[in-house]
Amino acid sequence: TNDLWNLETRKPLLECNPLNAMVLKYMTLKKTNLCVAVDETNKEKILQTIQSIGGYVCAIKLHADIIDDFDQSFIDELTTLSKHHQFVIFADRKLADTGNTVELQLTHGSLHIADWANVVTVHSVPGPPILQSVLNIIKQNKALKGSLLIASLSSKGALTDAEYSKKSLEMANDAKNVVSGFICQKRPSDNPEFLYWTPGVNELKSTDGLGQQWRSIEDAIKRDGNDIIIVGRAITQSQNPVEVARDYASRAFELWKSR
Ligand code: BMP
């Protein structure tokens, strides 16, 4: 019912999940449901961008594997910025393998994601074992607190149809201590315990010529029922990322509150 979506009613439900408690705290404190995807390839550039827009986001999403000079000093500075500006560090790793491999991918290699990211994306295609393995790592008390299950993708012709989304939801319902929410286009469920994060948002363009499908902030939040907008190039490649981030954050937050 509508009541469950009222923030006062929903707050205690979300706070049962450590990651969602953190995200919700930043959202309400900073009045923003904007997550910026900083898809740059150089650590100085990434840190500069975060420094400038950090005040307007509840989360910063990174693809660590595209950073040419990723190292421990980057992790240290990123962590410092996250504490100063109060945002969640989101590694968009899109894990999609067998359990043992996923545990290794989260803890080893040059990225050792669980040591610095608070949340990671997980594909549902391997089935329930992937979530057990993510849970095994969350239990180790590293930075990693939760995961987002990919219920659907924004790219043209994505294979994540309604049936796939439904099965992803079932997986998440059986693993609420691992799954904090979803990456989705349309919200796959009316369960207010999850947070619904959506990429594919751009106020000016509808496609990038490489299969990405963008829609407006209003469609993402009101029509499609999402909580948090994930915005990349509309902000990072604009003339004035700070102004655009501020504008996207305030518009998205108003729409979210009035939904
Ligand atoms: P942009 O707004 O520049 O298209 O960036 C969107 C970001 O969200 C990218 O980092 C992309 O990898 C990610 N993403 C997406 O675009 N669609 C999805 O379905 C899932 C994603 O993680």
Coordinates of C-alpha atoms and ligand atoms in Angstrom, one line a residue:
T1 CA 0.0 0.0 0.0
N2 CA 0.9 3.7 -0.3
D3 CA 1.5 3.9 3.5
L4 CA 4.5 1.6 3.4
W5 CA 6.2 4.0 1.0
N6 CA 5.8 6.9 3.4
L7 CA 9.3 7.7 4.5
E8 CA 8.5 7.5 8.2
T9 CA 7.0 4.1 7.8
R10 CA 9.7 2.9 5.4
K11 CA 12.7 4.2 7.4
P12 CA 12.7 1.4 10.1
L13 CA 12.3 -1.2 7.3
L14 CA 15.3 0.1 5.4
E15 CA 17.3 0.5 8.5
C16 CA 17.2 -3.3 9.1
N17 CA 19.8 -3.5 6.4
P18 CA 23.2 -2.0 7.3
L19 CA 23.9 -0.7 3.8
N20 CA 20.5 0.8 3.3
A21 CA 20.7 2.5 6.8
M22 CA 23.9 4.2 5.6
V23 CA 22.4 5.2 2.2
L24 CA 19.2 6.5 3.8
K25 CA 21.2 8.5 6.4
Y26 CA 23.1 10.3 3.6
M27 CA 20.0 10.8 1.4
T28 CA 18.0 12.5 4.2
L29 CA 20.9 14.4 5.6
K30 CA 22.1 15.8 2.2
K31 CA 18.6 15.8 0.6
T32 CA 19.9 13.8 -2.4
N33 CA 19.0 10.6 -4.1
L34 CA 21.6 11.1 -6.8
C35 CA 24.4 8.5 -7.4
V36 CA 27.0 9.8 -9.9
A37 CA 28.8 7.2 -12.1
V38 CA 32.3 8.6 -12.4
D39 CA 33.5 6.6 -15.4
E40 CA 36.9 8.3 -15.9
T41 CA 40.1 6.3 -16.4
N42 CA 42.6 8.4 -14.4
K43 CA 42.6 8.5 -10.6
E44 CA 43.4 12.3 -10.4
K45 CA 40.5 13.1 -12.7
I46 CA 38.2 10.9 -10.7
L47 CA 39.2 12.3 -7.4
Q48 CA 38.8 15.9 -8.7
T49 CA 35.3 15.1 -10.0
I50 CA 34.3 13.6 -6.7
Q51 CA 35.8 16.5 -4.7
S52 CA 33.7 18.9 -6.7
I53 CA 30.3 17.1 -6.7
G54 CA 30.7 15.0 -3.5
G55 CA 28.3 17.3 -1.6
Y56 CA 25.4 16.5 -3.9
V57 CA 25.5 12.7 -4.0
C58 CA 24.5 9.8 -1.7
A59 CA 26.8 7.5 -3.6
I60 CA 29.7 7.5 -6.0
K61 CA 29.8 4.6 -8.5
L62 CA 33.0 3.4 -10.0
H63 CA 34.2 0.9 -12.5
A64 CA 37.6 0.2 -10.9
D65 CA 38.7 -2.0 -13.8
I66 CA 38.8 1.0 -16.2
I67 CA 41.2 3.1 -14.0
D68 CA 44.7 3.0 -15.6
D69 CA 46.6 3.9 -12.4
F70 CA 44.4 2.3 -9.7
D71 CA 46.4 1.8 -6.5
Q72 CA 46.2 1.9 -2.7
S73 CA 46.7 5.7 -2.6
F74 CA 43.6 6.1 -4.8
I75 CA 41.6 3.9 -2.3
D76 CA 42.9 5.9 0.6
E77 CA 41.9 9.3 -0.9
L78 CA 38.6 7.9 -2.1
T79 CA 37.8 6.7 1.4
T80 CA 38.8 10.1 2.9
L81 CA 36.5 11.9 0.5
S82 CA 33.7 9.5 1.3
K83 CA 33.9 10.3 5.0
H84 CA 34.3 14.0 4.4
H85 CA 31.4 14.3 2.0
Q86 CA 29.4 11.4 3.4
F87 CA 28.6 9.2 0.5
V88 CA 28.6 5.4 -0.2
I89 CA 31.4 3.9 -2.3
F90 CA 29.8 1.8 -5.0
A91 CA 31.9 -0.7 -7.1
D92 CA 30.0 -1.6 -10.2
R93 CA 31.7 -5.0 -10.7
K94 CA 28.7 -6.9 -11.9
L95 CA 29.8 -10.2 -10.4
A96 CA 28.5 -13.1 -12.4
D97 CA 30.4 -16.3 -11.7
T98 CA 30.5 -19.4 -9.5
G99 CA 30.7 -18.9 -5.7
N100 CA 34.3 -19.6 -5.1
T101 CA 35.4 -17.4 -8.0
V102 CA 33.2 -14.5 -6.8
E103 CA 34.8 -14.7 -3.3
L104 CA 38.2 -14.5 -4.8
Q105 CA 37.2 -11.6 -7.1
L106 CA 35.9 -9.7 -4.1
T107 CA 39.0 -10.1 -1.9
H108 CA 42.0 -10.6 -4.2
G109 CA 43.7 -9.3 -7.3
S110 CA 44.7 -5.7 -7.8
L111 CA 41.1 -4.5 -7.1
H112 CA 40.2 -6.4 -3.8
I113 CA 36.9 -4.7 -3.9
A114 CA 35.6 -5.7 -0.5
D115 CA 38.3 -3.8 1.2
W116 CA 37.1 -0.4 0.0
A117 CA 33.6 -0.6 -1.6
N118 CA 30.5 -0.4 0.6
V119 CA 28.3 -2.0 -2.1
V120 CA 28.8 -4.1 -5.2
T121 CA 26.6 -5.1 -8.1
V122 CA 25.8 -8.8 -8.7
H123 CA 24.2 -10.5 -11.7
S124 CA 21.4 -13.0 -10.8
V125 CA 22.3 -15.2 -13.8
P126 CA 24.4 -17.7 -11.8
G127 CA 21.5 -18.3 -9.3
P128 CA 21.5 -18.3 -5.5
P129 CA 25.0 -19.5 -4.8
I130 CA 26.5 -16.2 -5.9
L131 CA 24.6 -14.5 -3.0
Q132 CA 25.8 -16.9 -0.4
S133 CA 29.4 -16.1 -1.5
V134 CA 28.8 -12.4 -1.3
L135 CA 27.4 -12.9 2.2
N136 CA 30.5 -14.9 3.2
I137 CA 32.6 -11.8 2.4
I138 CA 30.2 -9.3 3.9
K139 CA 30.5 -11.3 7.2
Q140 CA 34.3 -10.6 7.2
N141 CA 33.7 -7.0 8.4
K142 CA 35.5 -5.3 5.5
A143 CA 34.2 -2.2 3.8
L144 CA 31.6 -4.2 1.9
K145 CA 28.2 -4.0 3.6
G146 CA 25.7 -5.0 0.9
S147 CA 25.0 -5.8 -2.8
L148 CA 22.6 -4.7 -5.5
L149 CA 21.1 -7.4 -7.7
I150 CA 20.7 -6.6 -11.4
A151 CA 17.1 -7.1 -12.2
S152 CA 17.3 -5.5 -15.6
L153 CA 19.7 -3.6 -17.7
S154 CA 19.3 -0.3 -19.6
S155 CA 20.9 -1.4 -22.9
K156 CA 18.9 -1.9 -26.0
G157 CA 17.8 -5.5 -26.5
A158 CA 18.9 -6.6 -23.0
L159 CA 17.9 -10.2 -22.2
T160 CA 16.6 -9.2 -18.8
D161 CA 12.9 -9.6 -19.5
A162 CA 10.1 -9.5 -17.0
E163 CA 10.5 -13.2 -16.1
Y164 CA 14.2 -12.6 -15.4
S165 CA 13.4 -9.7 -13.2
K166 CA 10.8 -11.7 -11.3
K167 CA 13.3 -14.5 -10.7
S168 CA 15.9 -12.0 -9.5
L169 CA 13.4 -10.7 -7.1
E170 CA 12.7 -14.2 -5.7
M171 CA 16.5 -14.7 -5.2
A172 CA 16.7 -11.4 -3.3
N173 CA 13.7 -12.2 -1.2
D174 CA 15.5 -15.3 0.0
A175 CA 18.7 -13.4 0.8
K176 CA 17.7 -10.1 2.3
N177 CA 20.9 -10.0 4.5
V178 CA 22.9 -9.9 1.2
V179 CA 20.8 -8.0 -1.2
S180 CA 20.0 -4.4 -0.2
G181 CA 18.2 -3.5 -3.4
F182 CA 18.2 -3.6 -7.2
I183 CA 19.7 -2.2 -10.3
C184 CA 16.6 -1.9 -12.5
Q185 CA 14.7 0.0 -15.1
K186 CA 11.2 -0.4 -13.8
R187 CA 11.0 -1.2 -10.0
P188 CA 10.6 -5.0 -10.0
S189 CA 8.7 -5.1 -6.7
D190 CA 6.6 -3.1 -4.3
N191 CA 8.6 -4.3 -1.3
P192 CA 9.7 -1.1 0.6
E193 CA 12.6 -2.9 2.4
F194 CA 14.7 -2.7 -0.8
L195 CA 16.2 0.4 -2.4
Y196 CA 15.7 0.7 -6.2
W197 CA 18.7 2.2 -8.1
T198 CA 18.3 3.1 -11.7
P199 CA 20.8 4.0 -14.4
G200 CA 19.9 5.3 -17.8
V201 CA 19.0 8.8 -16.8
N202 CA 19.8 11.9 -19.0
E203 CA 17.7 15.0 -19.4
L204 CA 19.1 16.0 -22.7
K205 CA 19.8 12.8 -24.7
S206 CA 18.1 9.5 -25.2
T207 CA 20.9 7.4 -26.6
D208 CA 24.7 7.4 -26.9
G209 CA 24.9 5.5 -30.2
L210 CA 26.3 2.5 -28.3
G211 CA 23.0 1.0 -27.1
Q212 CA 22.5 3.0 -23.9
Q213 CA 18.9 4.0 -23.4
W214 CA 18.4 7.2 -21.3
R215 CA 15.1 8.7 -20.0
S216 CA 14.3 11.7 -17.9
I217 CA 14.6 12.0 -14.1
E218 CA 10.8 12.2 -13.8
D219 CA 10.3 9.0 -15.8
A220 CA 13.0 7.2 -13.7
I221 CA 11.4 8.2 -10.4
K222 CA 7.7 8.7 -10.9
R223 CA 6.8 6.4 -13.9
D224 CA 9.3 3.7 -13.1
G225 CA 9.2 3.9 -9.3
N226 CA 12.9 4.1 -8.5
D227 CA 14.5 5.6 -5.4
I228 CA 18.0 6.5 -6.6
I229 CA 19.1 7.8 -10.0
I230 CA 22.5 6.8 -11.3
V231 CA 23.8 9.4 -13.6
G232 CA 27.1 9.4 -15.5
R233 CA 27.9 11.4 -18.6
A234 CA 24.9 13.8 -18.3
I235 CA 26.9 15.2 -15.3
T236 CA 30.5 14.2 -15.8
Q237 CA 30.7 15.4 -19.5
S238 CA 28.6 18.5 -19.0
Q239 CA 30.1 22.0 -19.2
N240 CA 29.5 22.5 -15.5
P241 CA 29.3 19.2 -13.6
V242 CA 28.8 20.9 -10.2
E243 CA 25.7 22.9 -11.4
V244 CA 24.2 19.9 -13.2
A245 CA 24.8 17.6 -10.2
R246 CA 23.1 20.1 -7.9
D247 CA 20.2 20.5 -10.3
Y248 CA 19.7 16.7 -10.9
A249 CA 19.9 16.1 -7.1
S250 CA 17.3 18.7 -6.2
R251 CA 14.9 17.6 -8.9
A252 CA 15.2 13.9 -8.2
F253 CA 14.8 14.5 -4.5
E254 CA 11.7 16.5 -4.9
L255 CA 10.1 13.9 -7.2
W256 CA 11.1 11.1 -4.8
K257 CA 9.6 12.9 -1.7
S258 CA 6.4 13.8 -3.5
R259 CA 5.8 10.3 -5.0
Ligands
BMP1 P1 25.8 7.0 -18.3 O1 24.7 7.8 -17.5 O2 27.0 7.8 -18.7 O3 25.2 6.2 -19.4 O4 26.3 6.0 -17.2 C1 25.6 5.0 -16.7 C2 26.4 4.1 -15.7 O5 25.5 3.1 -15.2 C3 27.5 3.4 -16.4 O6 28.6 3.3 -15.4 C4 27.0 2.0 -16.7 O7 28.0 1.0 -16.6 C5 26.0 1.8 -15.6 N1 24.8 0.9 -15.9 C6 24.0 1.2 -17.0 O8 24.2 2.2 -17.7 N2 22.9 0.4 -17.2 C7 22.6 -0.7 -16.5 O9 21.7 -1.4 -16.8 C8 23.5 -1.0 -15.4 C9 24.6 -0.2 -15.2 O10 25.4 -0.5 -14.1

